[in-house]
Amino acid sequence: GEDVEQSLFLSVREGDSSVINCTYTDSSSTYLYWYKQEPGAGLQLLTYIFSNMDMKQDQRLTVLLNKKDKHLSLRIADTQTGDSAIYFCAGGYQKVTFGTGTKLQVIP
Amino acid sequence: NAGVTQTPKFRILKIGQSMTLQCAQDMNHNYMYWYRQDPGMGLKLIYYSVGAGITDKGEVPNGYNVSRSTTEDFPLRLELAAPSQTSVYFCASSYVRDPTEAFFGQGTRLTVV
């Protein structure tokens, strides 16, 4: 099965870029995902990347995938206070395994 | 379309009591999951189900039981509550396909005292 690891905490200033990193073990995952959890709520899918891609851009979000190193990152450009949340990377085929989550704190 | 509905939202249990956390989805999803999220920690999979009548253990199944008699419902049972089960519980569901988007309920905050 998949084992997914993330750093626990990231603090950035409003307007700066945030980069959240993730490493995974199972290279058979067809897709890799980023979920966002706002305070007091469940997780919501933010974006995903097909495992044959290196990069995916979606407005302020850029996902980078390094398959050789099994490293996934999420870059948020022009980080806003509304981006403060916990971000989970996830992977796996059909049954998805979630990482530990990175708490992003945006300082005004 | 309600998505994934969990009840109750909050509950306080005494040690040794039992309770059932309810989860229902109206999206006709095959897969359903129960996770627990401890403070400052990620999600740990308790049980999951790939369809009605089929359930399987996740990472942390001890102290819990599940059943899946219908596609829509996936209740989680705590038989003898222990303080270690104090956590936030999330139910989720998904289609069996790629990409797999998991839809989450709002969570049940359980405290065992």
PDB file of N, CA and C in Angstrom, chain A residues 8 30-31 33 35 37 40-43 45 48 88 93-96 98-100, chain B residues 31 33 35 37 40-43 45 48 90 96 98-102 104-106:
ATOM      1  N   LEU A   8       4.879  18.948   8.887  1.00  0.00           N
ATOM      2  CA  LEU A   8       3.654  19.233   9.638  1.00  0.00           C
ATOM      3  C   LEU A   8       3.180  20.679   9.541  1.00  0.00           C
ATOM      4  N   THR A  30      -2.011   5.811  -9.865  1.00  0.00           N
ATOM      5  CA  THR A  30      -2.279   6.398 -11.176  1.00  0.00           C
ATOM      6  C   THR A  30      -2.390   7.916 -11.084  1.00  0.00           C
ATOM      7  N   TYR A  31      -2.973   8.363 -10.003  1.00  0.00           N
ATOM      8  CA  TYR A  31      -3.129   9.790  -9.757  1.00  0.00           C
ATOM      9  C   TYR A  31      -2.611  10.127  -8.366  1.00  0.00           C
ATOM     10  N   TYR A  33      -2.975  13.367  -5.409  1.00  0.00           N
ATOM     11  CA  TYR A  33      -4.000  14.359  -5.103  1.00  0.00           C
ATOM     12  C   TYR A  33      -3.534  15.329  -4.029  1.00  0.00           C
ATOM     13  N   TYR A  35      -5.585  17.620  -1.143  1.00  0.00           N
ATOM     14  CA  TYR A  35      -6.843  17.962  -0.498  1.00  0.00           C
ATOM     15  C   TYR A  35      -6.599  19.113   0.470  1.00  0.00           C
ATOM     16  N   GLN A  37      -8.225  21.035   3.958  1.00  0.00           N
ATOM     17  CA  GLN A  37      -9.154  20.931   5.073  1.00  0.00           C
ATOM     18  C   GLN A  37      -9.190  22.264   5.813  1.00  0.00           C
ATOM     19  N   GLY A  40     -12.610  22.920  11.147  1.00  0.00           N
ATOM     20  CA  GLY A  40     -13.930  22.394  11.481  1.00  0.00           C
ATOM     21  C   GLY A  40     -14.652  21.715  10.338  1.00  0.00           C
ATOM     22  N   ALA A  41     -13.960  21.447   9.242  1.00  0.00           N
ATOM     23  CA  ALA A  41     -14.623  20.865   8.075  1.00  0.00           C
ATOM     24  C   ALA A  41     -13.902  19.597   7.633  1.00  0.00           C
ATOM     25  N   GLY A  42     -14.560  18.879   6.747  1.00  0.00           N
ATOM     26  CA  GLY A  42     -13.926  17.714   6.146  1.00  0.00           C
ATOM     27  C   GLY A  42     -12.957  18.138   5.053  1.00  0.00           C
ATOM     28  N   LEU A  43     -12.342  17.166   4.423  1.00  0.00           N
ATOM     29  CA  LEU A  43     -11.380  17.451   3.354  1.00  0.00           C
ATOM     30  C   LEU A  43     -12.116  17.655   2.043  1.00  0.00           C
ATOM     31  N   LEU A  45     -11.249  17.967  -2.254  1.00  0.00           N
ATOM     32  CA  LEU A  45     -10.236  17.825  -3.298  1.00  0.00           C
ATOM     33  C   LEU A  45      -9.905  19.193  -3.885  1.00  0.00           C
ATOM     34  N   TYR A  48      -5.437  17.492  -8.676  1.00  0.00           N
ATOM     35  CA  TYR A  48      -4.778  16.205  -8.781  1.00  0.00           C
ATOM     36  C   TYR A  48      -3.890  16.220 -10.017  1.00  0.00           C
ATOM     37  N   PHE A  88      -3.448  18.112   2.559  1.00  0.00           N
ATOM     38  CA  PHE A  88      -3.090  16.700   2.555  1.00  0.00           C
ATOM     39  C   PHE A  88      -2.736  16.259   1.140  1.00  0.00           C
ATOM     40  N   TYR A  93      -4.299   3.619  -5.724  1.00  0.00           N
ATOM     41  CA  TYR A  93      -5.207   3.211  -6.790  1.00  0.00           C
ATOM     42  C   TYR A  93      -6.551   2.832  -6.179  1.00  0.00           C
ATOM     43  N   GLN A  94      -7.565   3.574  -6.495  1.00  0.00           N
ATOM     44  CA  GLN A  94      -8.923   3.393  -5.983  1.00  0.00           C
ATOM     45  C   GLN A  94      -9.027   3.690  -4.498  1.00  0.00           C
ATOM     46  N   LYS A  95      -8.375   2.916  -3.644  1.00  0.00           N
ATOM     47  CA  LYS A  95      -8.374   3.231  -2.218  1.00  0.00           C
ATOM     48  C   LYS A  95      -7.254   4.227  -1.966  1.00  0.00           C
ATOM     49  N   VAL A  96      -7.626   5.421  -1.557  1.00  0.00           N
ATOM     50  CA  VAL A  96      -6.663   6.520  -1.455  1.00  0.00           C
ATOM     51  C   VAL A  96      -6.070   6.570  -0.046  1.00  0.00           C
ATOM     52  N   PHE A  98      -3.900   8.916   2.647  1.00  0.00           N
ATOM     53  CA  PHE A  98      -3.627  10.318   2.902  1.00  0.00           C
ATOM     54  C   PHE A  98      -2.351  10.499   3.718  1.00  0.00           C
ATOM     55  N   GLY A  99      -1.657  11.584   3.445  1.00  0.00           N
ATOM     56  CA  GLY A  99      -0.504  11.961   4.239  1.00  0.00           C
ATOM     57  C   GLY A  99      -0.930  12.543   5.571  1.00  0.00           C
ATOM     58  N   THR A 100       0.053  12.957   6.342  1.00  0.00           N
ATOM     59  CA  THR A 100      -0.213  13.453   7.691  1.00  0.00           C
ATOM     60  C   THR A 100      -0.788  14.864   7.682  1.00  0.00           C
TER      61      THR A 100
ATOM     62  N   TYR B  31     -17.217   2.898  -2.892  1.00  0.00           N
ATOM     63  CA  TYR B  31     -16.317   2.877  -1.753  1.00  0.00           C
ATOM     64  C   TYR B  31     -16.805   3.813  -0.654  1.00  0.00           C
ATOM     65  N   TYR B  33     -15.480   4.941   3.531  1.00  0.00           N
ATOM     66  CA  TYR B  33     -14.334   4.878   4.436  1.00  0.00           C
ATOM     67  C   TYR B  33     -14.681   5.522   5.775  1.00  0.00           C
ATOM     68  N   TYR B  35     -12.346   7.325   8.779  1.00  0.00           N
ATOM     69  CA  TYR B  35     -11.042   7.773   9.223  1.00  0.00           C
ATOM     70  C   TYR B  35     -11.185   8.397  10.608  1.00  0.00           C
ATOM     71  N   GLN B  37      -9.053  11.363  12.928  1.00  0.00           N
ATOM     72  CA  GLN B  37      -8.031  12.400  12.856  1.00  0.00           C
ATOM     73  C   GLN B  37      -7.768  12.897  14.272  1.00  0.00           C
ATOM     74  N   GLY B  40      -3.426  17.431  15.466  1.00  0.00           N
ATOM     75  CA  GLY B  40      -2.107  17.605  14.868  1.00  0.00           C
ATOM     76  C   GLY B  40      -1.648  16.430  14.018  1.00  0.00           C
ATOM     77  N   MET B  41      -2.532  15.511  13.767  1.00  0.00           N
ATOM     78  CA  MET B  41      -2.146  14.318  13.017  1.00  0.00           C
ATOM     79  C   MET B  41      -2.953  14.230  11.730  1.00  0.00           C
ATOM     80  N   GLY B  42      -2.500  13.358  10.862  1.00  0.00           N
ATOM     81  CA  GLY B  42      -3.226  13.130   9.620  1.00  0.00           C
ATOM     82  C   GLY B  42      -4.370  12.167   9.834  1.00  0.00           C
ATOM     83  N   LEU B  43      -4.865  11.669   8.751  1.00  0.00           N
ATOM     84  CA  LEU B  43      -5.988  10.739   8.798  1.00  0.00           C
ATOM     85  C   LEU B  43      -5.488   9.309   8.913  1.00  0.00           C
ATOM     86  N   LEU B  45      -6.922   5.412   8.571  1.00  0.00           N
ATOM     87  CA  LEU B  45      -8.051   4.646   8.069  1.00  0.00           C
ATOM     88  C   LEU B  45      -8.441   3.576   9.076  1.00  0.00           C
ATOM     89  N   TYR B  48     -12.857   0.275   5.723  1.00  0.00           N
ATOM     90  CA  TYR B  48     -13.410   0.740   4.475  1.00  0.00           C
ATOM     91  C   TYR B  48     -14.276  -0.364   3.867  1.00  0.00           C
ATOM     92  N   PHE B  90     -14.121  10.994  10.514  1.00  0.00           N
ATOM     93  CA  PHE B  90     -14.617  11.407   9.203  1.00  0.00           C
ATOM     94  C   PHE B  90     -15.038  10.188   8.407  1.00  0.00           C
ATOM     95  N   VAL B  96     -15.348   3.935  -7.709  1.00  0.00           N
ATOM     96  CA  VAL B  96     -14.209   3.094  -8.049  1.00  0.00           C
ATOM     97  C   VAL B  96     -13.771   3.479  -9.453  1.00  0.00           C
ATOM     98  N   ASP B  98     -10.520   6.146 -11.631  1.00  0.00           N
ATOM     99  CA  ASP B  98      -9.428   7.117 -11.540  1.00  0.00           C
ATOM    100  C   ASP B  98      -9.766   8.340 -12.394  1.00  0.00           C
ATOM    101  N   PRO B  99      -9.531   9.582 -12.018  1.00  0.00           N
ATOM    102  CA  PRO B  99      -9.085   9.907 -10.664  1.00  0.00           C
ATOM    103  C   PRO B  99     -10.185   9.665  -9.640  1.00  0.00           C
ATOM    104  N   THR B 100      -9.761   9.355  -8.421  1.00  0.00           N
ATOM    105  CA  THR B 100     -10.708   9.050  -7.371  1.00  0.00           C
ATOM    106  C   THR B 100     -10.867  10.271  -6.485  1.00  0.00           C
ATOM    107  N   GLU B 101     -11.977  10.938  -6.576  1.00  0.00           N
ATOM    108  CA  GLU B 101     -12.241  12.033  -5.656  1.00  0.00           C
ATOM    109  C   GLU B 101     -13.012  11.481  -4.469  1.00  0.00           C
ATOM    110  N   ALA B 102     -12.441  11.631  -3.287  1.00  0.00           N
ATOM    111  CA  ALA B 102     -13.124  11.226  -2.067  1.00  0.00           C
ATOM    112  C   ALA B 102     -13.920  12.412  -1.536  1.00  0.00           C
ATOM    113  N   PHE B 104     -15.974  13.961   1.606  1.00  0.00           N
ATOM    114  CA  PHE B 104     -15.952  13.794   3.050  1.00  0.00           C
ATOM    115  C   PHE B 104     -17.189  14.385   3.708  1.00  0.00           C
ATOM    116  N   GLY B 105     -17.588  13.737   4.812  1.00  0.00           N
ATOM    117  CA  GLY B 105     -18.583  14.345   5.681  1.00  0.00           C
ATOM    118  C   GLY B 105     -17.945  15.424   6.526  1.00  0.00           C
ATOM    119  N   GLN B 106     -18.763  16.089   7.343  1.00  0.00           N
ATOM    120  CA  GLN B 106     -18.280  17.213   8.144  1.00  0.00           C
ATOM    121  C   GLN B 106     -17.545  16.762   9.405  1.00  0.00           C
TER     122      GLN B 106
END
